[in-house]
Amino acid sequence: MAHFTFCMLFLVIATLALPSRGQLCPDFYDHVCPQALPAIKAVVERAVARQPRMGGSLLRLHFHDCFVNGCDGSVLLDDAPGFTGEKTATPNLNSLKGFKVIDEIKNAVNEACHGNVVSCADILAIAARDSVAALGGPPYMVLLGRRDSRTASLNDANNDLPPPVFNFSQLLSNFGSHGLDLKDLVVLSGGHTIGQARCTNFKDRLYNETNIDQGFAGALRNYCPRSGGDNNLAPLDATPASFDTAYFNGLLQGRGLLHSDQQLFKGDHGASDGLVSFYSGNPYAFWADFAVSMVKMGNIKPLTGNQGEIRMNCRKVN
Ligand code: HEM
Ligand SMILES: *[C@@H]1O[C@H](CO)[C@@H](O)[C@H](O)[C@H]1NC(C)=O
Ligand SMILES: *[C@@H]1O[C@H](CO)[C@@H](O)[C@H](O)[C@H]1NC(C)=O
């Protein structure tokens, strides 16, 4: 009862303050399963300690979930006879990682809660938050109460996720189509302060672009030849296991790894340049704004109430 009252009160306040906030709230599981969040955090911390890159992979899963018809766990559904998921979409295929850790989390949480009460979509939001914290980023409050989709869309995954070849106006309009603005674009691209990318995604930049630091490009060409080596990895910033401002500092020096990264700082004194410079020198502002934009991204079209379901196994509908 107490849970319900606080949650409702929060919703009233949130609704008054921000009409588009949706119906999520921070204490959704506090009453039904107070062990849920600690159980998720423990698995994430273990996975990130084992392999720091996993923190980036888990953060990216939440992004790829939310940008395709909302944060509804659709990205986790496996292909099955008669069912096509999103895992073979161009931005996801041979690229998304962390599905086994999500399975591990789901099992741990079902056990901790003595039942199936935490949605896979919420697990993605919480795992992203805990991954960021595990790599030295800001702690923040996640809003919860999402439910899981019974559907997925390969087509929408191909169309709604921004590819790394996008120019600045394409990136801005893609984010706009998800209710996110310029500041969200710059701040959330700061997610590239952790993790790695495959050669195939930055090859053209190394060999065909001029707005790139020559020493940086030269060194990377050793790992990413003009032909072949498509799956060779390079870090997205100078410190891929630390949630810091090295990503923004790199952009100032022409050391953005992806074409889309460097689009945010072109040295033309545009609004985006200003934000990149600002965050490069203000880690606490980056942290605070990253938390705000993550909550905003996490609010994209969630299923709530009686919509969807709580999946027993994140890979398939019940
Ligand atoms: C602005 C548009 C974005 C584009 C074009 C983009 C593109 C990419 C690409 C191409 C990769 C490398 C994938 C591979 O080589 O397999 C990548 C990795 C990554 N992205 Fe983004 N991304 C964008 C925004 C975001 C956002 C908003 C987040 C999270 C807040 C994010 C988090 C990550 C992370 C953490 C990785 C590394 C994953 C790993 O190491 O497993 N990205 N992104
Ligand atoms: C960005 O790309 C779109 C689509 O290719 C193109 O129409 C537009 O002119 C480009 N914008 C800039 C500033 O290059
Ligand atoms: C670079 O541009 C050339 C000429 O447009 C093109 O043939 C080539 O595929 C591009 N990419 C690389 C990695 O060289």
Short mmCIF file of C-alpha atoms and ligand atoms in Angstrom, two decimals:
data_model
loop_
_atom_site.label_atom_id
_atom_site.label_comp_id
_atom_site.label_asym_id
_atom_site.label_seq_id
_atom_site.Cartn_x
_atom_site.Cartn_y
_atom_site.Cartn_z
CA MET A 1 0.00 0.00 0.00
CA ALA A 2 2.80 2.39 0.98
CA HIS A 3 4.55 1.48 -2.24
CA PHE A 4 1.50 2.28 -4.25
CA THR A 5 0.97 5.63 -2.57
CA PHE A 6 4.53 6.82 -3.16
CA CYS A 7 4.49 5.61 -6.73
CA MET A 8 1.20 7.37 -7.42
CA LEU A 9 2.40 10.55 -5.75
CA PHE A 10 5.54 10.49 -7.84
CA LEU A 11 3.45 10.03 -10.96
CA VAL A 12 1.24 12.99 -10.11
CA ILE A 13 4.27 15.22 -9.54
CA ALA A 14 6.05 13.89 -12.61
CA THR A 15 2.94 14.36 -14.73
CA LEU A 16 2.50 17.94 -13.60
CA ALA A 17 6.15 18.75 -14.20
CA LEU A 18 6.72 16.82 -17.42
CA PRO A 19 3.56 15.76 -19.24
CA SER A 20 5.44 13.42 -21.60
CA ARG A 21 7.06 11.43 -18.83
CA GLY A 22 4.97 8.30 -19.21
CA GLN A 23 3.92 6.08 -16.36
CA LEU A 24 7.20 4.83 -14.99
CA CYS A 25 8.38 5.40 -11.43
CA PRO A 26 11.54 4.74 -9.42
CA ASP A 27 10.15 2.47 -6.72
CA PHE A 28 8.14 0.11 -8.91
CA TYR A 29 9.76 -3.05 -7.47
CA ASP A 30 10.40 -1.79 -3.93
CA HIS A 31 7.37 -3.55 -2.54
CA VAL A 32 6.99 -6.58 -4.81
CA CYS A 33 10.69 -7.45 -4.82
CA PRO A 34 13.15 -5.24 -2.95
CA GLN A 35 15.89 -7.76 -3.79
CA ALA A 36 15.54 -7.17 -7.54
CA LEU A 37 17.81 -4.17 -8.03
CA PRO A 38 20.66 -5.48 -5.83
CA ALA A 39 20.46 -8.84 -7.62
CA ILE A 40 20.81 -7.15 -11.03
CA LYS A 41 23.64 -4.95 -9.84
CA ALA A 42 25.60 -7.94 -8.51
CA VAL A 43 25.47 -9.74 -11.86
CA VAL A 44 26.39 -6.59 -13.81
CA GLU A 45 29.33 -5.83 -11.53
CA ARG A 46 30.64 -9.36 -11.87
CA ALA A 47 30.29 -9.31 -15.66
CA VAL A 48 32.01 -5.92 -16.00
CA ALA A 49 34.82 -6.98 -13.66
CA ARG A 50 35.33 -10.06 -15.84
CA GLN A 51 35.31 -8.03 -19.05
CA PRO A 52 35.06 -4.21 -18.89
CA ARG A 53 33.74 -4.02 -22.45
CA MET A 54 30.57 -5.75 -21.27
CA GLY A 55 29.57 -2.46 -19.60
CA GLY A 56 29.50 -0.80 -23.01
CA SER A 57 27.68 -3.71 -24.57
CA LEU A 58 24.93 -3.58 -21.94
CA LEU A 59 24.54 0.19 -22.29
CA ARG A 60 24.19 -0.18 -26.04
CA LEU A 61 21.52 -2.90 -25.68
CA HIS A 62 19.23 -0.47 -23.84
CA PHE A 63 19.80 2.17 -26.57
CA HIS A 64 19.03 -0.32 -29.35
CA ASP A 65 15.94 -1.44 -27.46
CA CYS A 66 14.54 2.05 -26.88
CA PHE A 67 15.12 3.39 -30.41
CA VAL A 68 13.08 0.61 -32.01
CA ASN A 69 9.42 1.06 -31.04
CA GLY A 70 10.26 2.05 -27.49
CA CYS A 71 11.94 0.43 -24.48
CA ASP A 72 10.02 -2.83 -24.58
CA GLY A 73 12.70 -5.54 -24.57
CA SER A 74 12.10 -6.28 -28.26
CA VAL A 75 15.84 -6.33 -29.00
CA LEU A 76 16.24 -9.43 -26.83
CA LEU A 77 13.85 -11.69 -28.77
CA ASP A 78 15.52 -14.50 -30.70
CA ASP A 79 14.48 -15.45 -34.20
CA ALA A 80 12.27 -18.55 -34.07
CA PRO A 81 10.25 -20.52 -36.59
CA GLY A 82 7.56 -18.09 -37.78
CA PHE A 83 9.05 -15.20 -35.78
CA THR A 84 11.68 -12.69 -36.89
CA GLY A 85 13.38 -10.63 -34.22
CA GLU A 86 15.72 -7.63 -34.49
CA LYS A 87 19.02 -9.41 -33.94
CA THR A 88 19.83 -9.76 -37.64
CA ALA A 89 19.17 -6.09 -38.46
CA THR A 90 22.22 -4.36 -39.95
CA PRO A 91 23.09 -2.29 -36.84
CA ASN A 92 22.75 -5.37 -34.60
CA LEU A 93 24.12 -8.36 -36.53
CA ASN A 94 27.57 -9.51 -35.35
CA SER A 95 27.61 -6.40 -33.22
CA LEU A 96 25.27 -6.51 -30.22
CA LYS A 97 26.63 -8.34 -27.22
CA GLY A 98 25.56 -9.12 -23.68
CA PHE A 99 22.58 -11.39 -24.32
CA LYS A 100 24.03 -14.12 -22.09
CA VAL A 101 24.55 -11.66 -19.26
CA ILE A 102 20.92 -10.59 -19.62
CA ASP A 103 19.89 -14.27 -19.34
CA GLU A 104 22.06 -14.55 -16.24
CA ILE A 105 20.41 -11.45 -14.75
CA LYS A 106 16.92 -12.71 -15.56
CA ASN A 107 17.62 -16.03 -13.81
CA ALA A 108 19.15 -14.31 -10.80
CA VAL A 109 16.22 -11.91 -10.50
CA ASN A 110 13.56 -14.62 -10.90
CA GLU A 111 15.30 -16.51 -8.12
CA ALA A 112 15.72 -13.46 -5.85
CA CYS A 113 12.07 -12.51 -6.37
CA HIS A 114 10.71 -16.09 -6.17
CA GLY A 115 8.89 -15.53 -9.42
CA ASN A 116 8.66 -13.65 -12.66
CA VAL A 117 8.06 -10.02 -11.68
CA VAL A 118 10.78 -7.92 -13.34
CA SER A 119 10.42 -7.18 -17.04
CA CYS A 120 13.26 -7.65 -19.51
CA ALA A 121 12.84 -4.04 -20.65
CA ASP A 122 13.42 -2.84 -17.07
CA ILE A 123 16.38 -5.21 -16.72
CA LEU A 124 17.96 -3.47 -19.75
CA ALA A 125 17.43 -0.02 -18.22
CA ILE A 126 18.86 -1.09 -14.85
CA ALA A 127 21.79 -3.01 -16.38
CA ALA A 128 22.70 0.06 -18.47
CA ARG A 129 22.66 2.25 -15.37
CA ASP A 130 24.71 -0.23 -13.32
CA SER A 131 27.20 -0.68 -16.17
CA VAL A 132 27.84 3.05 -16.36
CA ALA A 133 28.36 3.19 -12.59
CA ALA A 134 30.65 0.13 -12.68
CA LEU A 135 32.94 1.93 -15.14
CA GLY A 136 33.14 5.07 -13.00
CA GLY A 137 30.15 6.97 -14.38
CA PRO A 138 27.32 8.69 -12.55
CA PRO A 139 24.87 6.83 -10.35
CA TYR A 140 21.30 7.82 -11.18
CA MET A 141 17.74 6.80 -10.44
CA VAL A 142 16.10 4.70 -13.17
CA LEU A 143 12.37 4.88 -13.72
CA LEU A 144 10.72 1.45 -13.80
CA GLY A 145 7.51 -0.35 -14.63
CA ARG A 146 8.08 -1.14 -18.31
CA ARG A 147 6.55 -4.30 -19.71
CA ASP A 148 7.81 -6.54 -22.49
CA SER A 149 6.62 -6.62 -26.08
CA ARG A 150 5.21 -9.70 -27.75
CA THR A 151 6.53 -8.41 -31.07
CA ALA A 152 9.71 -7.17 -32.70
CA SER A 153 10.44 -5.46 -36.01
CA LEU A 154 13.47 -6.20 -38.13
CA ASN A 155 12.40 -3.48 -40.52
CA ASP A 156 12.12 -0.84 -37.82
CA ALA A 157 15.48 -1.89 -36.37
CA ASN A 158 17.00 -1.25 -39.81
CA ASN A 159 15.25 2.10 -40.20
CA ASP A 160 15.12 3.68 -36.76
CA LEU A 161 18.66 3.19 -35.45
CA PRO A 162 21.15 5.79 -36.68
CA PRO A 163 24.02 4.35 -38.77
CA PRO A 164 27.58 5.66 -38.33
CA VAL A 165 27.58 7.15 -41.85
CA PHE A 166 24.95 9.72 -40.86
CA ASN A 167 25.86 13.41 -41.08
CA PHE A 168 24.99 15.88 -38.36
CA SER A 169 21.55 16.84 -39.66
CA GLN A 170 20.60 13.21 -40.15
CA LEU A 171 21.68 12.38 -36.59
CA LEU A 172 19.74 15.33 -35.20
CA SER A 173 16.61 14.42 -37.11
CA ASN A 174 16.89 10.74 -36.12
CA PHE A 175 17.12 11.73 -32.45
CA GLY A 176 14.28 14.21 -33.00
CA SER A 177 12.08 11.40 -34.28
CA HIS A 178 12.56 9.74 -30.88
CA GLY A 179 11.71 12.90 -28.95
CA LEU A 180 15.36 13.70 -28.22
CA ASP A 181 17.07 17.03 -28.90
CA LEU A 182 20.54 18.33 -29.76
CA LYS A 183 21.72 18.19 -26.17
CA ASP A 184 20.50 14.59 -25.83
CA LEU A 185 22.31 13.71 -29.06
CA VAL A 186 25.63 15.08 -27.83
CA VAL A 187 25.29 13.80 -24.27
CA LEU A 188 24.10 10.30 -25.22
CA SER A 189 26.75 9.99 -27.94
CA GLY A 190 29.02 10.43 -24.93
CA GLY A 191 28.06 6.79 -24.27
CA HIS A 192 30.93 6.16 -26.69
CA THR A 193 33.25 6.98 -23.79
CA ILE A 194 33.10 3.22 -23.21
CA GLY A 195 33.32 0.23 -25.52
CA GLN A 196 34.66 -0.63 -28.94
CA ALA A 197 33.79 -0.64 -32.62
CA ARG A 198 34.61 -2.90 -35.54
CA CYS A 199 36.89 -1.82 -38.36
CA THR A 200 34.07 -2.09 -40.89
CA ASN A 201 32.36 0.82 -39.14
CA PHE A 202 35.31 3.25 -39.30
CA LYS A 203 37.26 2.11 -42.37
CA ASP A 204 35.97 4.81 -44.71
CA ARG A 205 36.79 7.40 -42.09
CA LEU A 206 40.41 6.21 -41.87
CA TYR A 207 41.02 6.15 -45.61
CA ASN A 208 38.69 8.76 -47.08
CA GLU A 209 38.09 11.54 -44.58
CA THR A 210 40.14 14.64 -43.96
CA ASN A 211 38.72 15.88 -40.65
CA ILE A 212 40.71 13.24 -38.79
CA ASP A 213 43.93 13.56 -36.79
CA GLN A 214 46.61 12.08 -39.05
CA GLY A 215 48.61 10.36 -36.28
CA PHE A 216 45.43 8.79 -34.99
CA ALA A 217 44.36 7.61 -38.45
CA GLY A 218 47.83 6.28 -39.24
CA ALA A 219 47.98 4.19 -36.08
CA LEU A 220 44.52 2.76 -36.67
CA ARG A 221 45.29 1.80 -40.27
CA ASN A 222 47.63 -0.85 -38.83
CA TYR A 223 44.64 -2.55 -37.25
CA CYS A 224 42.11 -1.74 -39.92
CA PRO A 225 43.51 -2.40 -43.39
CA ARG A 226 41.89 -1.01 -46.52
CA SER A 227 40.70 -4.49 -47.35
CA GLY A 228 39.90 -7.23 -44.83
CA GLY A 229 40.05 -7.13 -41.04
CA ASP A 230 36.45 -5.97 -40.86
CA ASN A 231 35.89 -7.38 -37.39
CA ASN A 232 39.09 -5.99 -35.86
CA LEU A 233 38.27 -3.82 -32.88
CA ALA A 234 39.32 -0.34 -31.82
CA PRO A 235 38.29 1.59 -28.70
CA LEU A 236 35.69 4.33 -29.20
CA ASP A 237 37.81 6.72 -27.11
CA ALA A 238 41.26 6.76 -25.50
CA THR A 239 39.96 5.21 -22.25
CA PRO A 240 37.29 2.67 -23.27
CA ALA A 241 36.91 1.19 -19.78
CA SER A 242 36.32 4.54 -18.04
CA PHE A 243 33.17 6.57 -18.15
CA ASP A 244 35.02 9.90 -18.46
CA THR A 245 35.24 12.89 -20.83
CA ALA A 246 37.99 11.43 -23.05
CA TYR A 247 35.38 10.92 -25.81
CA PHE A 248 34.71 14.67 -26.00
CA ASN A 249 38.39 15.55 -25.68
CA GLY A 250 39.10 13.21 -28.57
CA LEU A 251 36.50 14.94 -30.75
CA LEU A 252 38.23 18.30 -30.15
CA GLN A 253 41.41 16.72 -31.56
CA GLY A 254 39.84 15.09 -34.61
CA ARG A 255 40.04 11.72 -32.91
CA GLY A 256 36.43 10.65 -33.18
CA LEU A 257 36.49 7.01 -34.28
CA LEU A 258 33.19 6.96 -36.16
CA HIS A 259 32.14 9.41 -38.85
CA SER A 260 29.02 10.12 -36.75
CA ASP A 261 31.18 10.91 -33.68
CA GLN A 262 33.22 13.55 -35.48
CA GLN A 263 30.03 15.08 -36.93
CA LEU A 264 29.37 16.42 -33.42
CA PHE A 265 32.53 18.55 -33.56
CA LYS A 266 33.38 20.02 -36.92
CA GLY A 267 35.28 23.08 -35.80
CA ASP A 268 32.66 25.35 -37.35
CA HIS A 269 31.60 26.90 -34.04
CA GLY A 270 28.13 25.39 -34.36
CA ALA A 271 25.91 24.68 -31.34
CA SER A 272 27.09 21.09 -31.28
CA ASP A 273 30.76 22.17 -31.20
CA GLY A 274 29.96 24.32 -28.18
CA LEU A 275 28.39 21.42 -26.30
CA VAL A 276 31.32 19.10 -27.07
CA SER A 277 33.81 21.70 -25.81
CA PHE A 278 31.71 22.32 -22.73
CA TYR A 279 31.43 18.64 -21.75
CA SER A 280 35.11 18.00 -22.49
CA GLY A 281 36.00 20.37 -19.65
CA ASN A 282 33.07 19.66 -17.32
CA PRO A 283 32.90 16.02 -16.27
CA TYR A 284 30.29 16.71 -13.62
CA ALA A 285 28.02 18.48 -16.10
CA PHE A 286 28.45 15.53 -18.48
CA TRP A 287 27.57 13.13 -15.70
CA ALA A 288 24.49 15.07 -14.59
CA ASP A 289 23.23 15.61 -18.13
CA PHE A 290 23.94 12.01 -19.14
CA ALA A 291 21.73 10.82 -16.29
CA VAL A 292 18.91 13.17 -17.39
CA SER A 293 19.15 12.12 -21.05
CA MET A 294 19.28 8.42 -20.15
CA VAL A 295 16.05 8.77 -18.19
CA LYS A 296 14.56 10.60 -21.17
CA MET A 297 15.68 7.84 -23.55
CA GLY A 298 14.37 5.23 -21.12
CA ASN A 299 10.94 6.87 -21.34
CA ILE A 300 10.54 6.28 -25.06
CA LYS A 301 7.18 4.60 -25.57
CA PRO A 302 7.25 2.07 -22.73
CA LEU A 303 4.52 -0.53 -22.45
CA THR A 304 2.88 -0.15 -19.03
CA GLY A 305 -0.10 -1.33 -17.02
CA ASN A 306 -1.75 -4.26 -18.78
CA GLN A 307 0.11 -3.80 -22.05
CA GLY A 308 2.52 -6.49 -23.20
CA GLU A 309 3.72 -9.02 -20.66
CA ILE A 310 6.53 -9.84 -18.27
CA ARG A 311 8.58 -12.34 -20.19
CA MET A 312 9.70 -15.45 -18.36
CA ASN A 313 12.66 -15.82 -20.71
CA CYS A 314 13.93 -12.60 -22.30
CA ARG A 315 14.61 -14.40 -25.59
CA LYS A 316 11.02 -15.45 -26.29
CA VAL A 317 7.46 -14.39 -25.72
CA ASN A 318 5.60 -16.31 -23.02
C1 HEM B 1 24.42 9.02 -32.24
C2 HEM B 1 24.22 7.95 -32.97
C3 HEM B 1 24.98 6.67 -32.76
C4 HEM B 1 25.61 5.96 -33.73
C5 HEM B 1 25.66 6.28 -35.22
C6 HEM B 1 26.23 4.83 -33.09
C7 HEM B 1 26.95 3.85 -33.74
C8 HEM B 1 27.70 2.88 -33.11
C9 HEM B 1 28.52 1.93 -33.80
C10 HEM B 1 28.66 1.79 -35.31
C11 HEM B 1 29.13 1.17 -32.85
C12 HEM B 1 30.13 0.04 -33.10
C13 HEM B 1 29.38 -1.24 -33.41
C14 HEM B 1 30.29 -2.30 -33.99
O1 HEM B 1 31.31 -1.95 -34.57
O2 HEM B 1 29.96 -3.50 -33.87
C15 HEM B 1 28.69 1.65 -31.58
C16 HEM B 1 29.09 1.13 -30.36
C17 HEM B 1 28.63 1.56 -29.15
N1 HEM B 1 27.61 2.46 -28.95
FE1 HEM B 1 26.82 3.70 -30.33
N2 HEM B 1 25.98 4.89 -31.74
C18 HEM B 1 25.20 5.98 -31.50
C19 HEM B 1 24.68 6.37 -30.27
C20 HEM B 1 24.86 5.68 -29.11
C21 HEM B 1 24.14 5.93 -27.89
C22 HEM B 1 23.02 6.94 -27.73
C23 HEM B 1 24.64 5.07 -26.95
C24 HEM B 1 24.25 4.91 -25.51
C25 HEM B 1 23.83 5.89 -24.73
C26 HEM B 1 25.68 4.29 -27.59
C27 HEM B 1 26.46 3.36 -26.96
C28 HEM B 1 27.41 2.59 -27.61
C29 HEM B 1 28.37 1.76 -26.90
C30 HEM B 1 28.52 1.67 -25.40
C31 HEM B 1 29.12 1.08 -27.87
C32 HEM B 1 30.21 0.04 -27.64
C33 HEM B 1 29.56 -1.33 -27.52
C34 HEM B 1 30.52 -2.48 -27.24
O3 HEM B 1 31.72 -2.28 -27.03
O4 HEM B 1 30.03 -3.62 -27.25
N3 HEM B 1 25.76 4.66 -28.91
N4 HEM B 1 27.80 2.67 -31.77
C1 LIG B 2 23.25 15.16 -44.91
O1 LIG B 2 22.82 14.04 -45.64
C2 LIG B 2 21.60 14.24 -46.33
C3 LIG B 2 21.18 12.90 -46.95
O2 LIG B 2 22.23 12.33 -47.68
C4 LIG B 2 21.78 15.32 -47.39
O3 LIG B 2 20.57 15.57 -48.07
C5 LIG B 2 22.22 16.60 -46.68
O4 LIG B 2 22.52 17.60 -47.65
C6 LIG B 2 23.45 16.34 -45.83
N1 LIG B 2 23.72 17.53 -45.03
C7 LIG B 2 24.91 18.09 -44.98
C8 LIG B 2 25.01 19.34 -44.17
O5 LIG B 2 25.88 17.64 -45.53
C1 LIG B 3 37.07 5.46 -50.25
O1 LIG B 3 36.65 6.14 -51.43
C2 LIG B 3 36.92 5.44 -52.63
C3 LIG B 3 36.55 6.35 -53.79
O2 LIG B 3 35.27 6.89 -53.62
C4 LIG B 3 36.12 4.13 -52.62
O3 LIG B 3 36.38 3.39 -53.80
C5 LIG B 3 36.52 3.30 -51.39
O4 LIG B 3 35.71 2.15 -51.32
C6 LIG B 3 36.36 4.13 -50.13
N1 LIG B 3 36.71 3.39 -48.93
C7 LIG B 3 37.93 2.92 -48.60
C8 LIG B 3 38.07 2.16 -47.35
O5 LIG B 3 38.93 3.09 -49.27
#
